[in-house]
Amino acid sequence: MSYLQNKVQSFNANLGTVAGKISNKRTVAAPVKSVPSPAPSQVSDSSRNDLKRKRPDLPEVPYSQPRETGTGTHIMTQITYAIEYLKTKNTPQSISDILSYLSLQTRDQSYKRSIETILRGHDKVNYQPASEGSPALFSFRPAHNIRSAESLLRHLQAQSTAQGLSVKELRDGWPEAEDAITQLEEEGKLLVTRNRKDNHARMIWPNDPSLKFDVDDEFQSIWHRIKLPEPGVLADELEREGLTPANKNRTVKKPVKVQEKAKRKPRSGGKTTNVHMAGILKDYSHLKK
C-alpha cells in the first residue's frame, strides 16, 4: 500500500505543476469594439466617387469653332493667306510685304525661303524676278486679266466663238465686276443671265446693237393671231398620218407564223416474219393515210 500511495502523491504533485503552467500561458482576448455601419447611400456614393477617373480640367471651347482661329501655322495655310492678300492688291508686292502681312518676320530664313519658293511656282501667282534696284515682285494671276469695262468688251469681241464668260471667274481678278456688268447691261452692250435666288450675274455674252431692229406692229399682230396647237394634239395628228414622234419608241408588230404539223412517213424496210404465208396474205400498206 505504501507503494501505491507514493504513486498517487507524485501524480497529484505533477498535476498541480502542469495546471500552474497552463494558467500562466492563457491570454485574454481584447473586447471587440462595435463599429456602427455607415448608411447604404453613403457607402455607394463614396465608392462611386473613388472609382471615377479624374479628368484634367480643359478650357471651355465651343465644338463648332476651330481650336485655332488665328493665322495658321501650316505652310500651305500661309500660302492661301498670301494669295488672298495678293488678290486684294492692284500692284505687285514684294516678299517682305507678304511676310509682313502674314506676321512671319521673326521666322527662320529657311521657312521664309520655302514661302518664296512655293509662291514662285504657284499657278495663281505671277512672279517678276528681281532687277537692279528693285526686289522680286509677286501679283495675283486671275483666270482672265480683265479689270475694267473697256477691257471686258474687248475680250468678248475678240472671242472666236459665242461662248459666254463666267462672272465667278471674272470676280477673282476684278472684285467690282458686277457693278460694271449691270451698267453695261442697262446700256444694251451685254446679255446677262442671273441666279434666281439672289439675282447675281452668272454668265455674260456680248450684245451686238446692229442685230437689234424694230418689228412693225402689223406683223406682230399677225404673228400673235396664229393659234398654236394644244399640247398633245400635234403628236396625235402626226400618229394618224403614220409618223412617230422622235421621243417615242416605235414598235413593229411581227406577223405570227403558224407552224404546220409534220406528216409521219410510212415505215419501210421492216422485217417480214410471215414468209410461209406469202401467197395467202395481201399487202394493204398503200391504204394507210
PDB file of C-alpha atoms in Angstrom:
ATOM      1  CA  MET A   1       0.000   0.000   0.000  1.00  0.00           C
ATOM      2  CA  SER A   2       2.823   2.341   0.661  1.00  0.00           C
ATOM      3  CA  TYR A   3       3.911   1.941  -2.998  1.00  0.00           C
ATOM      4  CA  LEU A   4       0.512   2.939  -4.380  1.00  0.00           C
ATOM      5  CA  GLN A   5       0.226   5.871  -2.013  1.00  0.00           C
ATOM      6  CA  ASN A   6       3.567   7.178  -3.214  1.00  0.00           C
ATOM      7  CA  LYS A   7       2.433   6.953  -6.891  1.00  0.00           C
ATOM      8  CA  VAL A   8      -0.802   8.826  -6.119  1.00  0.00           C
ATOM      9  CA  GLN A   9       1.057  11.577  -4.304  1.00  0.00           C
ATOM     10  CA  SER A  10       3.576  12.025  -7.141  1.00  0.00           C
ATOM     11  CA  PHE A  11       0.744  12.131  -9.750  1.00  0.00           C
ATOM     12  CA  ASN A  12      -1.083  14.794  -7.775  1.00  0.00           C
ATOM     13  CA  ALA A  13       2.102  16.846  -7.494  1.00  0.00           C
ATOM     14  CA  ASN A  14       2.772  16.651 -11.219  1.00  0.00           C
ATOM     15  CA  LEU A  15      -0.824  17.584 -11.953  1.00  0.00           C
ATOM     16  CA  GLY A  16      -0.541  20.713  -9.851  1.00  0.00           C
ATOM     17  CA  THR A  17       2.602  21.909 -11.606  1.00  0.00           C
ATOM     18  CA  VAL A  18       1.131  21.337 -15.084  1.00  0.00           C
ATOM     19  CA  ALA A  19      -2.030  23.231 -14.164  1.00  0.00           C
ATOM     20  CA  GLY A  20       0.031  26.220 -12.977  1.00  0.00           C
ATOM     21  CA  LYS A  21       1.958  26.360 -16.271  1.00  0.00           C
ATOM     22  CA  ILE A  22      -1.238  26.264 -18.323  1.00  0.00           C
ATOM     23  CA  SER A  23      -2.841  29.097 -16.329  1.00  0.00           C
ATOM     24  CA  ASN A  24       0.244  31.323 -16.818  1.00  0.00           C
ATOM     25  CA  LYS A  25       0.200  30.934 -20.646  1.00  0.00           C
ATOM     26  CA  ARG A  26      -3.534  31.730 -21.038  1.00  0.00           C
ATOM     27  CA  THR A  27      -4.217  35.224 -22.597  1.00  0.00           C
ATOM     28  CA  VAL A  28      -7.449  37.134 -22.535  1.00  0.00           C
ATOM     29  CA  ALA A  29      -8.662  38.410 -25.906  1.00  0.00           C
ATOM     30  CA  ALA A  30      -9.376  42.130 -26.144  1.00  0.00           C
ATOM     31  CA  PRO A  31     -13.036  43.035 -26.397  1.00  0.00           C
ATOM     32  CA  VAL A  32     -14.196  43.816 -29.947  1.00  0.00           C
ATOM     33  CA  LYS A  33     -15.424  47.325 -30.317  1.00  0.00           C
ATOM     34  CA  SER A  34     -18.687  47.567 -32.193  1.00  0.00           C
ATOM     35  CA  VAL A  35     -18.321  49.925 -35.156  1.00  0.00           C
ATOM     36  CA  PRO A  36     -21.562  51.404 -36.467  1.00  0.00           C
ATOM     37  CA  SER A  37     -22.108  50.513 -40.135  1.00  0.00           C
ATOM     38  CA  PRO A  38     -22.481  53.506 -42.430  1.00  0.00           C
ATOM     39  CA  ALA A  39     -25.694  54.228 -44.217  1.00  0.00           C
ATOM     40  CA  PRO A  40     -26.102  52.395 -47.564  1.00  0.00           C
ATOM     41  CA  SER A  41     -26.408  55.622 -49.512  1.00  0.00           C
ATOM     42  CA  GLN A  42     -23.136  56.977 -48.104  1.00  0.00           C
ATOM     43  CA  VAL A  43     -21.215  53.812 -48.972  1.00  0.00           C
ATOM     44  CA  SER A  44     -22.471  53.718 -52.561  1.00  0.00           C
ATOM     45  CA  ASP A  45     -21.729  57.404 -53.221  1.00  0.00           C
ATOM     46  CA  SER A  46     -18.217  57.278 -51.812  1.00  0.00           C
ATOM     47  CA  SER A  47     -17.380  54.111 -53.732  1.00  0.00           C
ATOM     48  CA  ARG A  48     -18.598  55.627 -56.984  1.00  0.00           C
ATOM     49  CA  ASN A  49     -16.533  58.766 -56.453  1.00  0.00           C
ATOM     50  CA  ASP A  50     -13.413  56.695 -55.744  1.00  0.00           C
ATOM     51  CA  LEU A  51     -13.900  54.548 -58.881  1.00  0.00           C
ATOM     52  CA  LYS A  52     -14.358  57.510 -61.225  1.00  0.00           C
ATOM     53  CA  ARG A  53     -11.243  58.703 -63.034  1.00  0.00           C
ATOM     54  CA  LYS A  54     -10.447  62.320 -62.569  1.00  0.00           C
ATOM     55  CA  ARG A  55     -10.191  64.109 -65.917  1.00  0.00           C
ATOM     56  CA  PRO A  56      -7.895  67.075 -66.383  1.00  0.00           C
ATOM     57  CA  ASP A  57      -9.572  70.425 -66.448  1.00  0.00           C
ATOM     58  CA  LEU A  58      -9.884  71.523 -70.106  1.00  0.00           C
ATOM     59  CA  PRO A  59     -10.668  75.032 -71.323  1.00  0.00           C
ATOM     60  CA  GLU A  60     -14.233  75.569 -72.393  1.00  0.00           C
ATOM     61  CA  VAL A  61     -14.031  75.666 -76.211  1.00  0.00           C
ATOM     62  CA  PRO A  62     -17.154  75.543 -78.407  1.00  0.00           C
ATOM     63  CA  TYR A  63     -17.070  72.467 -80.606  1.00  0.00           C
ATOM     64  CA  SER A  64     -18.493  74.367 -83.590  1.00  0.00           C
ATOM     65  CA  GLN A  65     -15.375  76.553 -83.814  1.00  0.00           C
ATOM     66  CA  PRO A  66     -11.801  75.586 -84.727  1.00  0.00           C
ATOM     67  CA  ARG A  67      -9.345  75.461 -81.871  1.00  0.00           C
ATOM     68  CA  GLU A  68      -7.018  77.985 -83.534  1.00  0.00           C
ATOM     69  CA  THR A  69      -8.821  80.830 -85.272  1.00  0.00           C
ATOM     70  CA  GLY A  70      -5.779  82.960 -85.982  1.00  0.00           C
ATOM     71  CA  THR A  71      -3.223  82.664 -88.764  1.00  0.00           C
ATOM     72  CA  GLY A  72      -2.481  79.021 -89.426  1.00  0.00           C
ATOM     73  CA  THR A  73       0.917  77.568 -88.689  1.00  0.00           C
ATOM     74  CA  HIS A  74       0.993  75.164 -91.633  1.00  0.00           C
ATOM     75  CA  ILE A  75       2.970  76.467 -94.564  1.00  0.00           C
ATOM     76  CA  MET A  76       0.228  75.803 -97.132  1.00  0.00           C
ATOM     77  CA  THR A  77      -2.196  77.728 -94.957  1.00  0.00           C
ATOM     78  CA  GLN A  78       0.205  80.660 -95.139  1.00  0.00           C
ATOM     79  CA  ILE A  79       0.305  80.317 -98.930  1.00  0.00           C
ATOM     80  CA  THR A  80      -3.510  80.505 -99.062  1.00  0.00           C
ATOM     81  CA  TYR A  81      -3.485  83.685 -96.972  1.00  0.00           C
ATOM     82  CA  ALA A  82      -0.752  85.145 -99.156  1.00  0.00           C
ATOM     83  CA  ILE A  83      -2.763  84.548-102.370  1.00  0.00           C
ATOM     84  CA  GLU A  84      -5.842  86.133-100.815  1.00  0.00           C
ATOM     85  CA  TYR A  85      -3.687  89.118 -99.885  1.00  0.00           C
ATOM     86  CA  LEU A  86      -2.358  89.453-103.434  1.00  0.00           C
ATOM     87  CA  LYS A  87      -5.897  89.236-104.788  1.00  0.00           C
ATOM     88  CA  THR A  88      -6.830  92.439-102.952  1.00  0.00           C
ATOM     89  CA  LYS A  89      -3.826  94.369-104.278  1.00  0.00           C
ATOM     90  CA  ASN A  90      -3.789  96.014-107.709  1.00  0.00           C
ATOM     91  CA  THR A  91       0.005  96.410-107.649  1.00  0.00           C
ATOM     92  CA  PRO A  92       2.718  93.729-107.319  1.00  0.00           C
ATOM     93  CA  GLN A  93       4.027  93.045-103.805  1.00  0.00           C
ATOM     94  CA  SER A  94       7.493  92.071-102.602  1.00  0.00           C
ATOM     95  CA  ILE A  95       8.195  89.045-100.426  1.00  0.00           C
ATOM     96  CA  SER A  96       8.879  91.339 -97.458  1.00  0.00           C
ATOM     97  CA  ASP A  97       5.409  92.871 -97.825  1.00  0.00           C
ATOM     98  CA  ILE A  98       3.837  89.409 -97.924  1.00  0.00           C
ATOM     99  CA  LEU A  99       5.792  88.196 -94.865  1.00  0.00           C
ATOM    100  CA  SER A 100       4.862  91.372 -93.010  1.00  0.00           C
ATOM    101  CA  TYR A 101       1.179  90.781 -93.732  1.00  0.00           C
ATOM    102  CA  LEU A 102       1.490  87.173 -92.511  1.00  0.00           C
ATOM    103  CA  SER A 103       3.449  88.284 -89.394  1.00  0.00           C
ATOM    104  CA  LEU A 104       6.341  85.978 -90.276  1.00  0.00           C
ATOM    105  CA  GLN A 105       9.209  88.455 -89.936  1.00  0.00           C
ATOM    106  CA  THR A 106      10.650  86.610 -86.938  1.00  0.00           C
ATOM    107  CA  ARG A 107      10.613  83.143 -88.521  1.00  0.00           C
ATOM    108  CA  ASP A 108      13.856  81.477 -89.594  1.00  0.00           C
ATOM    109  CA  GLN A 109      15.297  82.062 -93.052  1.00  0.00           C
ATOM    110  CA  SER A 110      14.624  78.531 -94.291  1.00  0.00           C
ATOM    111  CA  TYR A 111      10.889  78.937 -93.614  1.00  0.00           C
ATOM    112  CA  LYS A 112      10.850  82.289 -95.430  1.00  0.00           C
ATOM    113  CA  ARG A 113      12.680  80.801 -98.423  1.00  0.00           C
ATOM    114  CA  SER A 114      10.128  77.985 -98.557  1.00  0.00           C
ATOM    115  CA  ILE A 115       7.291  80.527 -98.709  1.00  0.00           C
ATOM    116  CA  GLU A 116       9.003  82.376-101.543  1.00  0.00           C
ATOM    117  CA  THR A 117       9.784  79.186-103.491  1.00  0.00           C
ATOM    118  CA  ILE A 118       6.182  77.957-103.344  1.00  0.00           C
ATOM    119  CA  LEU A 119       4.825  81.339-104.442  1.00  0.00           C
ATOM    120  CA  ARG A 120       7.181  81.378-107.439  1.00  0.00           C
ATOM    121  CA  GLY A 121       5.769  78.131-108.849  1.00  0.00           C
ATOM    122  CA  HIS A 122       2.123  78.688-107.913  1.00  0.00           C
ATOM    123  CA  ASP A 123      -0.309  78.708-110.858  1.00  0.00           C
ATOM    124  CA  LYS A 124      -2.234  81.681-109.433  1.00  0.00           C
ATOM    125  CA  VAL A 125       0.789  83.900-108.860  1.00  0.00           C
ATOM    126  CA  ASN A 126       2.752  85.989-111.354  1.00  0.00           C
ATOM    127  CA  TYR A 127       6.433  86.198-110.472  1.00  0.00           C
ATOM    128  CA  GLN A 128       8.636  89.073-111.600  1.00  0.00           C
ATOM    129  CA  PRO A 129      12.372  88.425-110.938  1.00  0.00           C
ATOM    130  CA  ALA A 130      14.458  90.997-109.155  1.00  0.00           C
ATOM    131  CA  SER A 131      16.300  93.565-111.211  1.00  0.00           C
ATOM    132  CA  GLU A 132      18.759  96.353-110.475  1.00  0.00           C
ATOM    133  CA  GLY A 133      17.344  98.494-107.717  1.00  0.00           C
ATOM    134  CA  SER A 134      14.044  96.581-107.339  1.00  0.00           C
ATOM    135  CA  PRO A 135      13.271  93.326-105.496  1.00  0.00           C
ATOM    136  CA  ALA A 136      11.342  90.352-106.816  1.00  0.00           C
ATOM    137  CA  LEU A 137       7.608  91.053-107.060  1.00  0.00           C
ATOM    138  CA  PHE A 138       4.520  88.865-106.815  1.00  0.00           C
ATOM    139  CA  SER A 139       0.991  89.518-108.100  1.00  0.00           C
ATOM    140  CA  PHE A 140      -2.241  87.564-108.389  1.00  0.00           C
ATOM    141  CA  ARG A 141      -2.864  85.784-111.698  1.00  0.00           C
ATOM    142  CA  PRO A 142      -6.616  85.644-112.417  1.00  0.00           C
ATOM    143  CA  ALA A 143      -8.275  83.379-114.957  1.00  0.00           C
ATOM    144  CA  HIS A 144      -8.982  86.495-117.082  1.00  0.00           C
ATOM    145  CA  ASN A 145      -6.809  89.598-116.905  1.00  0.00           C
ATOM    146  CA  ILE A 146      -9.787  91.973-117.016  1.00  0.00           C
ATOM    147  CA  ARG A 147     -10.124  94.900-114.626  1.00  0.00           C
ATOM    148  CA  SER A 148     -12.305  97.445-116.455  1.00  0.00           C
ATOM    149  CA  ALA A 149     -15.452  97.657-118.574  1.00  0.00           C
ATOM    150  CA  GLU A 150     -13.467  98.564-121.705  1.00  0.00           C
ATOM    151  CA  SER A 151     -11.160  95.532-121.372  1.00  0.00           C
ATOM    152  CA  LEU A 152     -14.208  93.323-120.779  1.00  0.00           C
ATOM    153  CA  LEU A 153     -15.872  94.440-124.024  1.00  0.00           C
ATOM    154  CA  ARG A 154     -12.613  93.976-125.950  1.00  0.00           C
ATOM    155  CA  HIS A 155     -12.207  90.468-124.576  1.00  0.00           C
ATOM    156  CA  LEU A 156     -15.768  89.473-125.523  1.00  0.00           C
ATOM    157  CA  GLN A 157     -15.498  90.938-129.025  1.00  0.00           C
ATOM    158  CA  ALA A 158     -12.184  89.141-129.615  1.00  0.00           C
ATOM    159  CA  GLN A 159     -13.694  85.726-128.925  1.00  0.00           C
ATOM    160  CA  SER A 160     -13.960  83.454-131.944  1.00  0.00           C
ATOM    161  CA  THR A 161     -16.977  81.609-130.503  1.00  0.00           C
ATOM    162  CA  ALA A 162     -20.209  82.620-128.815  1.00  0.00           C
ATOM    163  CA  GLN A 163     -19.185  81.006-125.552  1.00  0.00           C
ATOM    164  CA  GLY A 164     -20.217  83.007-122.516  1.00  0.00           C
ATOM    165  CA  LEU A 165     -17.920  84.267-119.762  1.00  0.00           C
ATOM    166  CA  SER A 166     -18.300  83.123-116.151  1.00  0.00           C
ATOM    167  CA  VAL A 167     -18.791  86.018-113.752  1.00  0.00           C
ATOM    168  CA  LYS A 168     -17.321  83.962-110.906  1.00  0.00           C
ATOM    169  CA  GLU A 169     -14.008  83.672-112.763  1.00  0.00           C
ATOM    170  CA  LEU A 170     -14.168  87.361-113.628  1.00  0.00           C
ATOM    171  CA  ARG A 171     -14.574  88.411-109.989  1.00  0.00           C
ATOM    172  CA  ASP A 172     -11.316  86.674-108.965  1.00  0.00           C
ATOM    173  CA  GLY A 173      -9.239  89.401-110.592  1.00  0.00           C
ATOM    174  CA  TRP A 174     -11.888  92.133-110.590  1.00  0.00           C
ATOM    175  CA  PRO A 175     -13.995  92.271-107.400  1.00  0.00           C
ATOM    176  CA  GLU A 176     -16.078  95.240-108.689  1.00  0.00           C
ATOM    177  CA  ALA A 177     -17.040  93.416-111.891  1.00  0.00           C
ATOM    178  CA  GLU A 178     -20.732  93.030-111.079  1.00  0.00           C
ATOM    179  CA  ASP A 179     -21.376  96.778-110.868  1.00  0.00           C
ATOM    180  CA  ALA A 180     -19.825  97.297-114.292  1.00  0.00           C
ATOM    181  CA  ILE A 181     -21.781  94.347-115.714  1.00  0.00           C
ATOM    182  CA  THR A 182     -25.076  95.837-114.505  1.00  0.00           C
ATOM    183  CA  GLN A 183     -24.247  99.179-116.109  1.00  0.00           C
ATOM    184  CA  LEU A 184     -23.269  97.604-119.435  1.00  0.00           C
ATOM    185  CA  GLU A 185     -26.470  95.544-119.376  1.00  0.00           C
ATOM    186  CA  GLU A 186     -28.565  98.683-118.964  1.00  0.00           C
ATOM    187  CA  GLU A 187     -26.728 100.245-121.914  1.00  0.00           C
ATOM    188  CA  GLY A 188     -27.585  97.217-124.071  1.00  0.00           C
ATOM    189  CA  LYS A 189     -23.979  96.119-124.525  1.00  0.00           C
ATOM    190  CA  LEU A 190     -24.188  92.825-122.623  1.00  0.00           C
ATOM    191  CA  LEU A 191     -26.541  89.864-122.387  1.00  0.00           C
ATOM    192  CA  VAL A 192     -26.634  88.625-118.798  1.00  0.00           C
ATOM    193  CA  THR A 193     -28.116  85.549-117.116  1.00  0.00           C
ATOM    194  CA  ARG A 194     -28.736  85.820-113.374  1.00  0.00           C
ATOM    195  CA  ASN A 195     -29.349  83.467-110.482  1.00  0.00           C
ATOM    196  CA  ARG A 196     -32.962  83.209-109.395  1.00  0.00           C
ATOM    197  CA  LYS A 197     -32.113  83.152-105.711  1.00  0.00           C
ATOM    198  CA  ASP A 198     -30.024  86.317-105.313  1.00  0.00           C
ATOM    199  CA  ASN A 199     -30.247  87.878-108.826  1.00  0.00           C
ATOM    200  CA  HIS A 200     -26.460  87.956-109.127  1.00  0.00           C
ATOM    201  CA  ALA A 201     -24.931  87.833-112.600  1.00  0.00           C
ATOM    202  CA  ARG A 202     -23.917  84.325-113.636  1.00  0.00           C
ATOM    203  CA  MET A 203     -22.892  84.358-117.312  1.00  0.00           C
ATOM    204  CA  ILE A 204     -22.415  87.203-119.802  1.00  0.00           C
ATOM    205  CA  TRP A 205     -22.301  87.477-123.628  1.00  0.00           C
ATOM    206  CA  PRO A 206     -21.655  90.418-125.923  1.00  0.00           C
ATOM    207  CA  ASN A 207     -24.770  92.109-127.305  1.00  0.00           C
ATOM    208  CA  ASP A 208     -24.340  93.386-130.871  1.00  0.00           C
ATOM    209  CA  PRO A 209     -26.512  96.524-131.257  1.00  0.00           C
ATOM    210  CA  SER A 210     -26.520  96.124-135.050  1.00  0.00           C
ATOM    211  CA  LEU A 211     -28.645  92.982-134.721  1.00  0.00           C
ATOM    212  CA  LYS A 212     -31.387  94.837-132.883  1.00  0.00           C
ATOM    213  CA  PHE A 213     -34.249  96.189-135.030  1.00  0.00           C
ATOM    214  CA  ASP A 214     -37.894  97.056-134.510  1.00  0.00           C
ATOM    215  CA  VAL A 215     -40.730  94.926-135.896  1.00  0.00           C
ATOM    216  CA  ASP A 216     -43.870  96.563-137.351  1.00  0.00           C
ATOM    217  CA  ASP A 217     -46.967  96.427-135.196  1.00  0.00           C
ATOM    218  CA  GLU A 218     -48.990  94.902-138.049  1.00  0.00           C
ATOM    219  CA  PHE A 219     -46.591  91.979-138.364  1.00  0.00           C
ATOM    220  CA  GLN A 220     -46.608  91.479-134.596  1.00  0.00           C
ATOM    221  CA  SER A 221     -50.418  91.313-134.557  1.00  0.00           C
ATOM    222  CA  ILE A 222     -50.418  88.754-137.410  1.00  0.00           C
ATOM    223  CA  TRP A 223     -47.822  86.692-135.559  1.00  0.00           C
ATOM    224  CA  HIS A 224     -49.777  86.679-132.301  1.00  0.00           C
ATOM    225  CA  ARG A 225     -53.034  85.704-134.073  1.00  0.00           C
ATOM    226  CA  ILE A 226     -51.554  82.356-135.100  1.00  0.00           C
ATOM    227  CA  LYS A 227     -53.032  79.790-132.775  1.00  0.00           C
ATOM    228  CA  LEU A 228     -50.649  77.131-131.559  1.00  0.00           C
ATOM    229  CA  PRO A 229     -51.977  73.599-131.206  1.00  0.00           C
ATOM    230  CA  GLU A 230     -52.775  72.339-127.752  1.00  0.00           C
ATOM    231  CA  PRO A 231     -50.198  70.113-126.069  1.00  0.00           C
ATOM    232  CA  GLY A 232     -50.554  66.561-127.325  1.00  0.00           C
ATOM    233  CA  VAL A 233     -52.785  67.418-130.297  1.00  0.00           C
ATOM    234  CA  LEU A 234     -49.899  67.769-132.737  1.00  0.00           C
ATOM    235  CA  ALA A 235     -48.478  64.389-131.690  1.00  0.00           C
ATOM    236  CA  ASP A 236     -51.853  62.719-132.222  1.00  0.00           C
ATOM    237  CA  GLU A 237     -52.183  64.232-135.701  1.00  0.00           C
ATOM    238  CA  LEU A 238     -48.737  63.000-136.696  1.00  0.00           C
ATOM    239  CA  GLU A 239     -49.504  59.496-135.469  1.00  0.00           C
ATOM    240  CA  ARG A 240     -52.707  59.433-137.538  1.00  0.00           C
ATOM    241  CA  GLU A 241     -50.585  60.177-140.609  1.00  0.00           C
ATOM    242  CA  GLY A 242     -48.240  57.303-139.755  1.00  0.00           C
ATOM    243  CA  LEU A 243     -45.463  59.469-138.288  1.00  0.00           C
ATOM    244  CA  THR A 244     -43.978  58.544-134.923  1.00  0.00           C
ATOM    245  CA  PRO A 245     -42.523  61.195-132.590  1.00  0.00           C
ATOM    246  CA  ALA A 246     -38.778  61.025-132.046  1.00  0.00           C
ATOM    247  CA  ASN A 247     -39.178  60.642-128.291  1.00  0.00           C
ATOM    248  CA  LYS A 248     -41.449  57.609-128.643  1.00  0.00           C
ATOM    249  CA  ASN A 249     -40.169  54.104-129.149  1.00  0.00           C
ATOM    250  CA  ARG A 250     -41.559  52.691-132.365  1.00  0.00           C
ATOM    251  CA  THR A 251     -42.733  49.086-132.123  1.00  0.00           C
ATOM    252  CA  VAL A 252     -43.201  46.969-135.219  1.00  0.00           C
ATOM    253  CA  LYS A 253     -45.561  44.019-134.887  1.00  0.00           C
ATOM    254  CA  LYS A 254     -44.205  40.859-136.455  1.00  0.00           C
ATOM    255  CA  PRO A 255     -46.663  38.503-138.201  1.00  0.00           C
ATOM    256  CA  VAL A 256     -47.409  35.341-136.269  1.00  0.00           C
ATOM    257  CA  LYS A 257     -46.260  32.224-138.101  1.00  0.00           C
ATOM    258  CA  VAL A 258     -48.497  29.141-137.861  1.00  0.00           C
ATOM    259  CA  GLN A 259     -46.413  26.027-137.604  1.00  0.00           C
ATOM    260  CA  GLU A 260     -47.688  23.082-139.715  1.00  0.00           C
ATOM    261  CA  LYS A 261     -47.657  19.623-138.232  1.00  0.00           C
ATOM    262  CA  ALA A 262     -45.187  17.316-139.927  1.00  0.00           C
ATOM    263  CA  LYS A 263     -46.730  14.260-141.580  1.00  0.00           C
ATOM    264  CA  ARG A 264     -45.476  10.877-140.487  1.00  0.00           C
ATOM    265  CA  LYS A 265     -43.913   8.830-143.224  1.00  0.00           C
ATOM    266  CA  PRO A 266     -44.867   5.167-143.528  1.00  0.00           C
ATOM    267  CA  ARG A 267     -42.334   2.787-142.105  1.00  0.00           C
ATOM    268  CA  SER A 268     -40.447   0.902-144.745  1.00  0.00           C
ATOM    269  CA  GLY A 269     -37.812  -1.757-144.624  1.00  0.00           C
ATOM    270  CA  GLY A 270     -39.487  -3.727-141.852  1.00  0.00           C
ATOM    271  CA  LYS A 271     -38.679  -7.293-141.146  1.00  0.00           C
ATOM    272  CA  THR A 272     -41.080  -9.807-142.763  1.00  0.00           C
ATOM    273  CA  THR A 273     -41.942 -12.673-140.465  1.00  0.00           C
ATOM    274  CA  ASN A 274     -44.811 -14.491-142.216  1.00  0.00           C
ATOM    275  CA  VAL A 275     -42.769 -15.721-145.154  1.00  0.00           C
ATOM    276  CA  HIS A 276     -44.506 -19.064-145.270  1.00  0.00           C
ATOM    277  CA  MET A 277     -47.884 -17.330-145.840  1.00  0.00           C
ATOM    278  CA  ALA A 278     -46.754 -15.037-148.650  1.00  0.00           C
ATOM    279  CA  GLY A 279     -49.248 -16.484-151.124  1.00  0.00           C
ATOM    280  CA  ILE A 280     -52.198 -16.156-148.763  1.00  0.00           C
ATOM    281  CA  LEU A 281     -51.787 -12.700-147.087  1.00  0.00           C
ATOM    282  CA  LYS A 282     -52.302  -9.463-149.005  1.00  0.00           C
ATOM    283  CA  ASP A 283     -50.429  -6.130-148.639  1.00  0.00           C
ATOM    284  CA  TYR A 284     -52.686  -3.257-147.533  1.00  0.00           C
ATOM    285  CA  SER A 285     -49.915  -0.731-146.694  1.00  0.00           C
ATOM    286  CA  HIS A 286     -50.937   1.558-149.557  1.00  0.00           C
ATOM    287  CA  LEU A 287     -54.284   2.185-147.861  1.00  0.00           C
ATOM    288  CA  LYS A 288     -52.659   3.926-144.818  1.00  0.00           C
ATOM    289  CA  LYS A 289     -53.220   7.671-144.534  1.00  0.00           C
TER     290      LYS A 289
END
